[in-house]
Amino acid sequence: RERSWKDEASFFAKASYTLDRLTLYGDLQYRAVWLTIDPDATLLPNEPNIVSEWNFLNPRVGLTYALNGHQQL
């Protein structure tokens, strides 16, 4: 019998802006995780339920410079 549950949701956005040879880019990820564990009463009779929630925000930004049509920094 299943005694634990995990749910999650995430959102991701990405954008870039180019001006001549320079490109500025960024992205953002949000993730939420919910976890519930109901310990087996025969093995762990005195353990309470575990209910946890985590939220993550992961940003990233960067620059790219085009040296020519084949090389970038």
mmCIF file with all atom_site columns, N, CA and C in Angstrom:
data_model
loop_
_atom_site.group_PDB
_atom_site.id
_atom_site.type_symbol
_atom_site.label_atom_id
_atom_site.label_alt_id
_atom_site.label_comp_id
_atom_site.label_asym_id
_atom_site.label_entity_id
_atom_site.label_seq_id
_atom_site.pdbx_PDB_ins_code
_atom_site.Cartn_x
_atom_site.Cartn_y
_atom_site.Cartn_z
_atom_site.occupancy
_atom_site.B_iso_or_equiv
_atom_site.pdbx_formal_charge
_atom_site.auth_seq_id
_atom_site.auth_comp_id
_atom_site.auth_asym_id
_atom_site.auth_atom_id
_atom_site.pdbx_PDB_model_num
ATOM 1   N N  . ARG A 1 1  ? 0.848  -1.189 0.000   1.00 0.00 ? 1  ARG A N  1
ATOM 2   C CA . ARG A 1 1  ? 0.000  0.000  0.000   1.00 0.00 ? 1  ARG A CA 1
ATOM 3   C C  . ARG A 1 1  ? 0.887  1.243  0.000   1.00 0.00 ? 1  ARG A C  1
ATOM 4   N N  . GLU A 1 2  ? 0.567  2.176  -0.855  1.00 0.00 ? 2  GLU A N  1
ATOM 5   C CA . GLU A 1 2  ? 1.342  3.416  -0.975  1.00 0.00 ? 2  GLU A CA 1
ATOM 6   C C  . GLU A 1 2  ? 1.109  4.303  0.237   1.00 0.00 ? 2  GLU A C  1
ATOM 7   N N  . ARG A 1 3  ? 2.208  4.752  0.848   1.00 0.00 ? 3  ARG A N  1
ATOM 8   C CA . ARG A 1 3  ? 2.083  5.549  2.062   1.00 0.00 ? 3  ARG A CA 1
ATOM 9   C C  . ARG A 1 3  ? 2.791  6.892  1.951   1.00 0.00 ? 3  ARG A C  1
ATOM 10  N N  . SER A 1 4  ? 3.196  7.250  0.762   1.00 0.00 ? 4  SER A N  1
ATOM 11  C CA . SER A 1 4  ? 3.819  8.561  0.576   1.00 0.00 ? 4  SER A CA 1
ATOM 12  C C  . SER A 1 4  ? 3.308  9.177  -0.719  1.00 0.00 ? 4  SER A C  1
ATOM 13  N N  . TRP A 1 5  ? 3.324  10.528 -0.754  1.00 0.00 ? 5  TRP A N  1
ATOM 14  C CA . TRP A 1 5  ? 2.819  11.269 -1.900  1.00 0.00 ? 5  TRP A CA 1
ATOM 15  C C  . TRP A 1 5  ? 3.784  12.391 -2.221  1.00 0.00 ? 5  TRP A C  1
ATOM 16  N N  . LYS A 1 6  ? 4.014  12.583 -3.496  1.00 0.00 ? 6  LYS A N  1
ATOM 17  C CA . LYS A 1 6  ? 4.861  13.689 -3.940  1.00 0.00 ? 6  LYS A CA 1
ATOM 18  C C  . LYS A 1 6  ? 4.169  14.373 -5.113  1.00 0.00 ? 6  LYS A C  1
ATOM 19  N N  . ASP A 1 7  ? 4.034  15.673 -5.009  1.00 0.00 ? 7  ASP A N  1
ATOM 20  C CA . ASP A 1 7  ? 3.480  16.491 -6.094  1.00 0.00 ? 7  ASP A CA 1
ATOM 21  C C  . ASP A 1 7  ? 4.464  17.592 -6.386  1.00 0.00 ? 7  ASP A C  1
ATOM 22  N N  . GLU A 1 8  ? 4.509  18.029 -7.618  1.00 0.00 ? 8  GLU A N  1
ATOM 23  C CA . GLU A 1 8  ? 5.370  19.158 -7.947  1.00 0.00 ? 8  GLU A CA 1
ATOM 24  C C  . GLU A 1 8  ? 4.795  19.946 -9.111  1.00 0.00 ? 8  GLU A C  1
ATOM 25  N N  . ALA A 1 9  ? 5.219  21.210 -9.162  1.00 0.00 ? 9  ALA A N  1
ATOM 26  C CA . ALA A 1 9  ? 4.812  22.109 -10.235 1.00 0.00 ? 9  ALA A CA 1
ATOM 27  C C  . ALA A 1 9  ? 6.026  22.958 -10.590 1.00 0.00 ? 9  ALA A C  1
ATOM 28  N N  . SER A 1 10 ? 6.129  23.331 -11.858 1.00 0.00 ? 10 SER A N  1
ATOM 29  C CA . SER A 1 10 ? 7.255  24.177 -12.253 1.00 0.00 ? 10 SER A CA 1
ATOM 30  C C  . SER A 1 10 ? 6.829  25.140 -13.354 1.00 0.00 ? 10 SER A C  1
ATOM 31  N N  . PHE A 1 11 ? 7.575  26.219 -13.459 1.00 0.00 ? 11 PHE A N  1
ATOM 32  C CA . PHE A 1 11 ? 7.341  27.253 -14.453 1.00 0.00 ? 11 PHE A CA 1
ATOM 33  C C  . PHE A 1 11 ? 8.705  27.695 -14.968 1.00 0.00 ? 11 PHE A C  1
ATOM 34  N N  . PHE A 1 12 ? 8.804  27.933 -16.261 1.00 0.00 ? 12 PHE A N  1
ATOM 35  C CA . PHE A 1 12 ? 10.076 28.309 -16.859 1.00 0.00 ? 12 PHE A CA 1
ATOM 36  C C  . PHE A 1 12 ? 9.835  29.443 -17.860 1.00 0.00 ? 12 PHE A C  1
ATOM 37  N N  . ALA A 1 13 ? 10.675 30.459 -17.801 1.00 0.00 ? 13 ALA A N  1
ATOM 38  C CA . ALA A 1 13 ? 10.587 31.572 -18.750 1.00 0.00 ? 13 ALA A CA 1
ATOM 39  C C  . ALA A 1 13 ? 11.997 31.880 -19.259 1.00 0.00 ? 13 ALA A C  1
ATOM 40  N N  . LYS A 1 14 ? 12.077 32.274 -20.524 1.00 0.00 ? 14 LYS A N  1
ATOM 41  C CA . LYS A 1 14 ? 13.373 32.547 -21.135 1.00 0.00 ? 14 LYS A CA 1
ATOM 42  C C  . LYS A 1 14 ? 13.233 33.763 -22.050 1.00 0.00 ? 14 LYS A C  1
ATOM 43  N N  . ALA A 1 15 ? 14.271 34.604 -22.058 1.00 0.00 ? 15 ALA A N  1
ATOM 44  C CA . ALA A 1 15 ? 14.247 35.790 -22.911 1.00 0.00 ? 15 ALA A CA 1
ATOM 45  C C  . ALA A 1 15 ? 15.670 36.113 -23.361 1.00 0.00 ? 15 ALA A C  1
ATOM 46  N N  . SER A 1 16 ? 15.768 36.766 -24.509 1.00 0.00 ? 16 SER A N  1
ATOM 47  C CA . SER A 1 16 ? 17.071 37.237 -24.980 1.00 0.00 ? 16 SER A CA 1
ATOM 48  C C  . SER A 1 16 ? 16.873 38.535 -25.745 1.00 0.00 ? 16 SER A C  1
ATOM 49  N N  . TYR A 1 17 ? 17.922 39.337 -25.743 1.00 0.00 ? 17 TYR A N  1
ATOM 50  C CA . TYR A 1 17 ? 17.900 40.619 -26.440 1.00 0.00 ? 17 TYR A CA 1
ATOM 51  C C  . TYR A 1 17 ? 19.245 40.759 -27.151 1.00 0.00 ? 17 TYR A C  1
ATOM 52  N N  . THR A 1 18 ? 19.198 41.008 -28.455 1.00 0.00 ? 18 THR A N  1
ATOM 53  C CA . THR A 1 18 ? 20.420 41.133 -29.247 1.00 0.00 ? 18 THR A CA 1
ATOM 54  C C  . THR A 1 18 ? 20.565 42.557 -29.750 1.00 0.00 ? 18 THR A C  1
ATOM 55  N N  . LEU A 1 19 ? 21.765 43.088 -29.584 1.00 0.00 ? 19 LEU A N  1
ATOM 56  C CA . LEU A 1 19 ? 22.106 44.421 -30.084 1.00 0.00 ? 19 LEU A CA 1
ATOM 57  C C  . LEU A 1 19 ? 23.447 44.295 -30.809 1.00 0.00 ? 19 LEU A C  1
ATOM 58  N N  . ASP A 1 20 ? 23.386 44.359 -32.126 1.00 0.00 ? 20 ASP A N  1
ATOM 59  C CA . ASP A 1 20 ? 24.559 44.189 -32.972 1.00 0.00 ? 20 ASP A CA 1
ATOM 60  C C  . ASP A 1 20 ? 25.185 42.818 -32.698 1.00 0.00 ? 20 ASP A C  1
ATOM 61  N N  . ARG A 1 21 ? 26.388 42.736 -32.147 1.00 0.00 ? 21 ARG A N  1
ATOM 62  C CA . ARG A 1 21 ? 27.065 41.455 -31.908 1.00 0.00 ? 21 ARG A CA 1
ATOM 63  C C  . ARG A 1 21 ? 26.891 40.928 -30.481 1.00 0.00 ? 21 ARG A C  1
ATOM 64  N N  . LEU A 1 22 ? 26.256 41.689 -29.642 1.00 0.00 ? 22 LEU A N  1
ATOM 65  C CA . LEU A 1 22 ? 26.106 41.329 -28.232 1.00 0.00 ? 22 LEU A CA 1
ATOM 66  C C  . LEU A 1 22 ? 24.691 40.819 -27.967 1.00 0.00 ? 22 LEU A C  1
ATOM 67  N N  . THR A 1 23 ? 24.594 39.670 -27.291 1.00 0.00 ? 23 THR A N  1
ATOM 68  C CA . THR A 1 23 ? 23.297 39.113 -26.916 1.00 0.00 ? 23 THR A CA 1
ATOM 69  C C  . THR A 1 23 ? 23.257 38.938 -25.405 1.00 0.00 ? 23 THR A C  1
ATOM 70  N N  . LEU A 1 24 ? 22.258 39.519 -24.783 1.00 0.00 ? 24 LEU A N  1
ATOM 71  C CA . LEU A 1 24 ? 21.994 39.343 -23.361 1.00 0.00 ? 24 LEU A CA 1
ATOM 72  C C  . LEU A 1 24 ? 20.852 38.330 -23.240 1.00 0.00 ? 24 LEU A C  1
ATOM 73  N N  . TYR A 1 25 ? 21.039 37.327 -22.413 1.00 0.00 ? 25 TYR A N  1
ATOM 74  C CA . TYR A 1 25 ? 19.987 36.324 -22.252 1.00 0.00 ? 25 TYR A CA 1
ATOM 75  C C  . TYR A 1 25 ? 19.767 36.028 -20.770 1.00 0.00 ? 25 TYR A C  1
ATOM 76  N N  . GLY A 1 26 ? 18.602 35.524 -20.500 1.00 0.00 ? 26 GLY A N  1
ATOM 77  C CA . GLY A 1 26 ? 18.275 35.149 -19.127 1.00 0.00 ? 26 GLY A CA 1
ATOM 78  C C  . GLY A 1 26 ? 17.131 34.163 -19.107 1.00 0.00 ? 26 GLY A C  1
ATOM 79  N N  . ASP A 1 27 ? 17.109 33.357 -18.087 1.00 0.00 ? 27 ASP A N  1
ATOM 80  C CA . ASP A 1 27 ? 15.960 32.491 -17.884 1.00 0.00 ? 27 ASP A CA 1
ATOM 81  C C  . ASP A 1 27 ? 15.713 32.340 -16.384 1.00 0.00 ? 27 ASP A C  1
ATOM 82  N N  . LEU A 1 28 ? 14.517 31.918 -16.085 1.00 0.00 ? 28 LEU A N  1
ATOM 83  C CA . LEU A 1 28 ? 14.081 31.812 -14.699 1.00 0.00 ? 28 LEU A CA 1
ATOM 84  C C  . LEU A 1 28 ? 13.217 30.564 -14.563 1.00 0.00 ? 28 LEU A C  1
ATOM 85  N N  . GLN A 1 29 ? 13.552 29.744 -13.593 1.00 0.00 ? 29 GLN A N  1
ATOM 86  C CA . GLN A 1 29 ? 12.760 28.562 -13.306 1.00 0.00 ? 29 GLN A CA 1
ATOM 87  C C  . GLN A 1 29 ? 12.254 28.654 -11.871 1.00 0.00 ? 29 GLN A C  1
ATOM 88  N N  . TYR A 1 30 ? 10.966 28.376 -11.694 1.00 0.00 ? 30 TYR A N  1
ATOM 89  C CA . TYR A 1 30 ? 10.371 28.251 -10.365 1.00 0.00 ? 30 TYR A CA 1
ATOM 90  C C  . TYR A 1 30 ? 9.857  26.818 -10.239 1.00 0.00 ? 30 TYR A C  1
ATOM 91  N N  . ARG A 1 31 ? 10.159 26.190 -9.123  1.00 0.00 ? 31 ARG A N  1
ATOM 92  C CA . ARG A 1 31 ? 9.710  24.821 -8.904  1.00 0.00 ? 31 ARG A CA 1
ATOM 93  C C  . ARG A 1 31 ? 9.238  24.685 -7.464  1.00 0.00 ? 31 ARG A C  1
ATOM 94  N N  . ALA A 1 32 ? 8.098  24.046 -7.285  1.00 0.00 ? 32 ALA A N  1
ATOM 95  C CA . ALA A 1 32 ? 7.550  23.771 -5.950  1.00 0.00 ? 32 ALA A CA 1
ATOM 96  C C  . ALA A 1 32 ? 7.351  22.262 -5.824  1.00 0.00 ? 32 ALA A C  1
ATOM 97  N N  . VAL A 1 33 ? 7.733  21.718 -4.659  1.00 0.00 ? 33 VAL A N  1
ATOM 98  C CA . VAL A 1 33 ? 7.604  20.287 -4.405  1.00 0.00 ? 33 VAL A CA 1
ATOM 99  C C  . VAL A 1 33 ? 6.904  20.103 -3.056  1.00 0.00 ? 33 VAL A C  1
ATOM 100 N N  . TRP A 1 34 ? 5.915  19.219 -3.039  1.00 0.00 ? 34 TRP A N  1
ATOM 101 C CA . TRP A 1 34 ? 5.191  18.887 -1.813  1.00 0.00 ? 34 TRP A CA 1
ATOM 102 C C  . TRP A 1 34 ? 5.361  17.397 -1.550  1.00 0.00 ? 34 TRP A C  1
ATOM 103 N N  . LEU A 1 35 ? 5.719  17.050 -0.319  1.00 0.00 ? 35 LEU A N  1
ATOM 104 C CA . LEU A 1 35 ? 5.971  15.658 0.032   1.00 0.00 ? 35 LEU A CA 1
ATOM 105 C C  . LEU A 1 35 ? 5.245  15.320 1.337   1.00 0.00 ? 35 LEU A C  1
ATOM 106 N N  . THR A 1 36 ? 4.529  14.209 1.335   1.00 0.00 ? 36 THR A N  1
ATOM 107 C CA . THR A 1 36 ? 3.864  13.700 2.535   1.00 0.00 ? 36 THR A CA 1
ATOM 108 C C  . THR A 1 36 ? 4.262  12.239 2.701   1.00 0.00 ? 36 THR A C  1
ATOM 109 N N  . ILE A 1 37 ? 4.745  11.904 3.884   1.00 0.00 ? 37 ILE A N  1
ATOM 110 C CA . ILE A 1 37 ? 5.103  10.518 4.196   1.00 0.00 ? 37 ILE A CA 1
ATOM 111 C C  . ILE A 1 37 ? 4.318  10.099 5.434   1.00 0.00 ? 37 ILE A C  1
ATOM 112 N N  . ASP A 1 38 ? 3.603  9.011  5.298   1.00 0.00 ? 38 ASP A N  1
ATOM 113 C CA . ASP A 1 38 ? 2.837  8.433  6.402   1.00 0.00 ? 38 ASP A CA 1
ATOM 114 C C  . ASP A 1 38 ? 3.558  7.147  6.811   1.00 0.00 ? 38 ASP A C  1
ATOM 115 N N  . PRO A 1 39 ? 4.388  7.175  7.860   1.00 0.00 ? 39 PRO A N  1
ATOM 116 C CA . PRO A 1 39 ? 5.167  5.996  8.238   1.00 0.00 ? 39 PRO A CA 1
ATOM 117 C C  . PRO A 1 39 ? 4.282  4.788  8.558   1.00 0.00 ? 39 PRO A C  1
ATOM 118 N N  . ASP A 1 40 ? 4.784  3.626  8.231   1.00 0.00 ? 40 ASP A N  1
ATOM 119 C CA . ASP A 1 40 ? 4.074  2.372  8.504   1.00 0.00 ? 40 ASP A CA 1
ATOM 120 C C  . ASP A 1 40 ? 3.980  2.172  10.025  1.00 0.00 ? 40 ASP A C  1
ATOM 121 N N  . ALA A 1 41 ? 2.778  2.084  10.535  1.00 0.00 ? 41 ALA A N  1
ATOM 122 C CA . ALA A 1 41 ? 2.556  1.978  11.991  1.00 0.00 ? 41 ALA A CA 1
ATOM 123 C C  . ALA A 1 41 ? 3.108  0.683  12.576  1.00 0.00 ? 41 ALA A C  1
ATOM 124 N N  . THR A 1 42 ? 3.226  -0.374 11.790  1.00 0.00 ? 42 THR A N  1
ATOM 125 C CA . THR A 1 42 ? 3.763  -1.627 12.333  1.00 0.00 ? 42 THR A CA 1
ATOM 126 C C  . THR A 1 42 ? 5.285  -1.567 12.473  1.00 0.00 ? 42 THR A C  1
ATOM 127 N N  . LEU A 1 43 ? 5.952  -0.795 11.625  1.00 0.00 ? 43 LEU A N  1
ATOM 128 C CA . LEU A 1 43 ? 7.411  -0.678 11.705  1.00 0.00 ? 43 LEU A CA 1
ATOM 129 C C  . LEU A 1 43 ? 7.860  0.517  12.536  1.00 0.00 ? 43 LEU A C  1
ATOM 130 N N  . LEU A 1 44 ? 7.145  1.606  12.441  1.00 0.00 ? 44 LEU A N  1
ATOM 131 C CA . LEU A 1 44 ? 7.492  2.856  13.142  1.00 0.00 ? 44 LEU A CA 1
ATOM 132 C C  . LEU A 1 44 ? 6.252  3.393  13.854  1.00 0.00 ? 44 LEU A C  1
ATOM 133 N N  . PRO A 1 45 ? 5.814  2.738  14.918  1.00 0.00 ? 45 PRO A N  1
ATOM 134 C CA . PRO A 1 45 ? 4.528  3.100  15.538  1.00 0.00 ? 45 PRO A CA 1
ATOM 135 C C  . PRO A 1 45 ? 4.487  4.493  16.160  1.00 0.00 ? 45 PRO A C  1
ATOM 136 N N  . ASN A 1 46 ? 5.613  5.046  16.553  1.00 0.00 ? 46 ASN A N  1
ATOM 137 C CA . ASN A 1 46 ? 5.602  6.335  17.242  1.00 0.00 ? 46 ASN A CA 1
ATOM 138 C C  . ASN A 1 46 ? 6.028  7.502  16.363  1.00 0.00 ? 46 ASN A C  1
ATOM 139 N N  . GLU A 1 47 ? 6.209  7.255  15.075  1.00 0.00 ? 47 GLU A N  1
ATOM 140 C CA . GLU A 1 47 ? 6.663  8.322  14.169  1.00 0.00 ? 47 GLU A CA 1
ATOM 141 C C  . GLU A 1 47 ? 5.468  9.118  13.628  1.00 0.00 ? 47 GLU A C  1
ATOM 142 N N  . PRO A 1 48 ? 5.549  10.440 13.689  1.00 0.00 ? 48 PRO A N  1
ATOM 143 C CA . PRO A 1 48 ? 4.470  11.263 13.127  1.00 0.00 ? 48 PRO A CA 1
ATOM 144 C C  . PRO A 1 48 ? 4.578  11.331 11.597  1.00 0.00 ? 48 PRO A C  1
ATOM 145 N N  . ASN A 1 49 ? 3.518  11.790 10.990  1.00 0.00 ? 49 ASN A N  1
ATOM 146 C CA . ASN A 1 49 ? 3.548  12.024 9.542   1.00 0.00 ? 49 ASN A CA 1
ATOM 147 C C  . ASN A 1 49 ? 4.558  13.119 9.232   1.00 0.00 ? 49 ASN A C  1
ATOM 148 N N  . ILE A 1 50 ? 5.175  13.013 8.094   1.00 0.00 ? 50 ILE A N  1
ATOM 149 C CA . ILE A 1 50 ? 6.119  14.027 7.634   1.00 0.00 ? 50 ILE A CA 1
ATOM 150 C C  . ILE A 1 50 ? 5.457  14.765 6.470   1.00 0.00 ? 50 ILE A C  1
ATOM 151 N N  . VAL A 1 51 ? 5.343  16.067 6.616   1.00 0.00 ? 51 VAL A N  1
ATOM 152 C CA . VAL A 1 51 ? 4.774  16.899 5.561   1.00 0.00 ? 51 VAL A CA 1
ATOM 153 C C  . VAL A 1 51 ? 5.762  18.024 5.291   1.00 0.00 ? 51 VAL A C  1
ATOM 154 N N  . SER A 1 52 ? 6.275  18.096 4.065   1.00 0.00 ? 52 SER A N  1
ATOM 155 C CA . SER A 1 52 ? 7.272  19.106 3.715   1.00 0.00 ? 52 SER A CA 1
ATOM 156 C C  . SER A 1 52 ? 6.910  19.782 2.402   1.00 0.00 ? 52 SER A C  1
ATOM 157 N N  . GLU A 1 53 ? 7.368  21.016 2.276   1.00 0.00 ? 53 GLU A N  1
ATOM 158 C CA . GLU A 1 53 ? 7.182  21.773 1.036   1.00 0.00 ? 53 GLU A CA 1
ATOM 159 C C  . GLU A 1 53 ? 8.474  22.526 0.749   1.00 0.00 ? 53 GLU A C  1
ATOM 160 N N  . TRP A 1 54 ? 8.925  22.456 -0.485  1.00 0.00 ? 54 TRP A N  1
ATOM 161 C CA . TRP A 1 54 ? 10.117 23.187 -0.908  1.00 0.00 ? 54 TRP A CA 1
ATOM 162 C C  . TRP A 1 54 ? 9.774  24.041 -2.112  1.00 0.00 ? 54 TRP A C  1
ATOM 163 N N  . ASN A 1 55 ? 10.374 25.229 -2.153  1.00 0.00 ? 55 ASN A N  1
ATOM 164 C CA . ASN A 1 55 ? 10.220 26.148 -3.281  1.00 0.00 ? 55 ASN A CA 1
ATOM 165 C C  . ASN A 1 55 ? 11.610 26.537 -3.757  1.00 0.00 ? 55 ASN A C  1
ATOM 166 N N  . PHE A 1 56 ? 11.829 26.453 -5.057  1.00 0.00 ? 56 PHE A N  1
ATOM 167 C CA . PHE A 1 56 ? 13.118 26.762 -5.646  1.00 0.00 ? 56 PHE A CA 1
ATOM 168 C C  . PHE A 1 56 ? 12.940 27.837 -6.716  1.00 0.00 ? 56 PHE A C  1
ATOM 169 N N  . LEU A 1 57 ? 13.838 28.801 -6.724  1.00 0.00 ? 57 LEU A N  1
ATOM 170 C CA . LEU A 1 57 ? 13.871 29.831 -7.755  1.00 0.00 ? 57 LEU A CA 1
ATOM 171 C C  . LEU A 1 57 ? 15.282 29.828 -8.334  1.00 0.00 ? 57 LEU A C  1
ATOM 172 N N  . ASN A 1 58 ? 15.409 29.491 -9.599  1.00 0.00 ? 58 ASN A N  1
ATOM 173 C CA . ASN A 1 58 ? 16.706 29.342 -10.237 1.00 0.00 ? 58 ASN A CA 1
ATOM 174 C C  . ASN A 1 58 ? 16.855 30.340 -11.386 1.00 0.00 ? 58 ASN A C  1
ATOM 175 N N  . PRO A 1 59 ? 17.520 31.462 -11.148 1.00 0.00 ? 59 PRO A N  1
ATOM 176 C CA . PRO A 1 59 ? 17.741 32.437 -12.216 1.00 0.00 ? 59 PRO A CA 1
ATOM 177 C C  . PRO A 1 59 ? 19.065 32.172 -12.929 1.00 0.00 ? 59 PRO A C  1
ATOM 178 N N  . ARG A 1 60 ? 19.169 32.634 -14.166 1.00 0.00 ? 60 ARG A N  1
ATOM 179 C CA . ARG A 1 60 ? 20.419 32.550 -14.918 1.00 0.00 ? 60 ARG A CA 1
ATOM 180 C C  . ARG A 1 60 ? 20.449 33.704 -15.911 1.00 0.00 ? 60 ARG A C  1
ATOM 181 N N  . VAL A 1 61 ? 21.580 34.388 -15.981 1.00 0.00 ? 61 VAL A N  1
ATOM 182 C CA . VAL A 1 61 ? 21.769 35.464 -16.956 1.00 0.00 ? 61 VAL A CA 1
ATOM 183 C C  . VAL A 1 61 ? 23.149 35.306 -17.588 1.00 0.00 ? 61 VAL A C  1
ATOM 184 N N  . GLY A 1 62 ? 23.302 35.865 -18.770 1.00 0.00 ? 62 GLY A N  1
ATOM 185 C CA . GLY A 1 62 ? 24.600 35.786 -19.435 1.00 0.00 ? 62 GLY A CA 1
ATOM 186 C C  . GLY A 1 62 ? 24.676 36.703 -20.634 1.00 0.00 ? 62 GLY A C  1
ATOM 187 N N  . LEU A 1 63 ? 25.884 36.826 -21.144 1.00 0.00 ? 63 LEU A N  1
ATOM 188 C CA . LEU A 1 63 ? 26.166 37.627 -22.333 1.00 0.00 ? 63 LEU A CA 1
ATOM 189 C C  . LEU A 1 63 ? 26.911 36.766 -23.336 1.00 0.00 ? 63 LEU A C  1
ATOM 190 N N  . THR A 1 64 ? 26.620 36.977 -24.592 1.00 0.00 ? 64 THR A N  1
ATOM 191 C CA . THR A 1 64 ? 27.361 36.334 -25.671 1.00 0.00 ? 64 THR A CA 1
ATOM 192 C C  . THR A 1 64 ? 27.789 37.419 -26.645 1.00 0.00 ? 64 THR A C  1
ATOM 193 N N  . TYR A 1 65 ? 29.058 37.359 -27.036 1.00 0.00 ? 65 TYR A N  1
ATOM 194 C CA . TYR A 1 65 ? 29.578 38.303 -28.017 1.00 0.00 ? 65 TYR A CA 1
ATOM 195 C C  . TYR A 1 65 ? 30.008 37.519 -29.251 1.00 0.00 ? 65 TYR A C  1
ATOM 196 N N  . ALA A 1 66 ? 29.472 37.876 -30.406 1.00 0.00 ? 66 ALA A N  1
ATOM 197 C CA . ALA A 1 66 ? 29.795 37.197 -31.655 1.00 0.00 ? 66 ALA A CA 1
ATOM 198 C C  . ALA A 1 66 ? 31.039 37.835 -32.274 1.00 0.00 ? 66 ALA A C  1
ATOM 199 N N  . LEU A 1 67 ? 32.128 37.074 -32.309 1.00 0.00 ? 67 LEU A N  1
ATOM 200 C CA . LEU A 1 67 ? 33.353 37.563 -32.941 1.00 0.00 ? 67 LEU A CA 1
ATOM 201 C C  . LEU A 1 67 ? 33.198 37.627 -34.456 1.00 0.00 ? 67 LEU A C  1
ATOM 202 N N  . ASN A 1 68 ? 32.571 36.585 -34.991 1.00 0.00 ? 68 ASN A N  1
ATOM 203 C CA . ASN A 1 68 ? 32.268 36.518 -36.419 1.00 0.00 ? 68 ASN A CA 1
ATOM 204 C C  . ASN A 1 68 ? 31.123 35.520 -36.602 1.00 0.00 ? 68 ASN A C  1
ATOM 205 N N  . GLY A 1 69 ? 30.895 35.065 -37.793 1.00 0.00 ? 69 GLY A N  1
ATOM 206 C CA . GLY A 1 69 ? 29.773 34.156 -38.050 1.00 0.00 ? 69 GLY A CA 1
ATOM 207 C C  . GLY A 1 69 ? 29.948 32.761 -37.473 1.00 0.00 ? 69 GLY A C  1
ATOM 208 N N  . HIS A 1 70 ? 31.167 32.424 -37.029 1.00 0.00 ? 70 HIS A N  1
ATOM 209 C CA . HIS A 1 70 ? 31.442 31.073 -36.551 1.00 0.00 ? 70 HIS A CA 1
ATOM 210 C C  . HIS A 1 70 ? 31.962 31.009 -35.117 1.00 0.00 ? 70 HIS A C  1
ATOM 211 N N  . GLN A 1 71 ? 32.324 32.145 -34.511 1.00 0.00 ? 71 GLN A N  1
ATOM 212 C CA . GLN A 1 71 ? 32.904 32.132 -33.176 1.00 0.00 ? 71 GLN A CA 1
ATOM 213 C C  . GLN A 1 71 ? 32.190 33.110 -32.261 1.00 0.00 ? 71 GLN A C  1
ATOM 214 N N  . GLN A 1 72 ? 31.996 32.660 -31.003 1.00 0.00 ? 72 GLN A N  1
ATOM 215 C CA . GLN A 1 72 ? 31.342 33.486 -29.995 1.00 0.00 ? 72 GLN A CA 1
ATOM 216 C C  . GLN A 1 72 ? 32.112 33.398 -28.674 1.00 0.00 ? 72 GLN A C  1
ATOM 217 N N  . LEU A 1 73 ? 32.020 34.453 -27.897 1.00 0.00 ? 73 LEU A N  1
ATOM 218 C CA . LEU A 1 73 ? 32.554 34.464 -26.530 1.00 0.00 ? 73 LEU A CA 1
ATOM 219 C C  . LEU A 1 73 ? 31.415 34.558 -25.550 1.00 0.00 ? 73 LEU A C  1
#
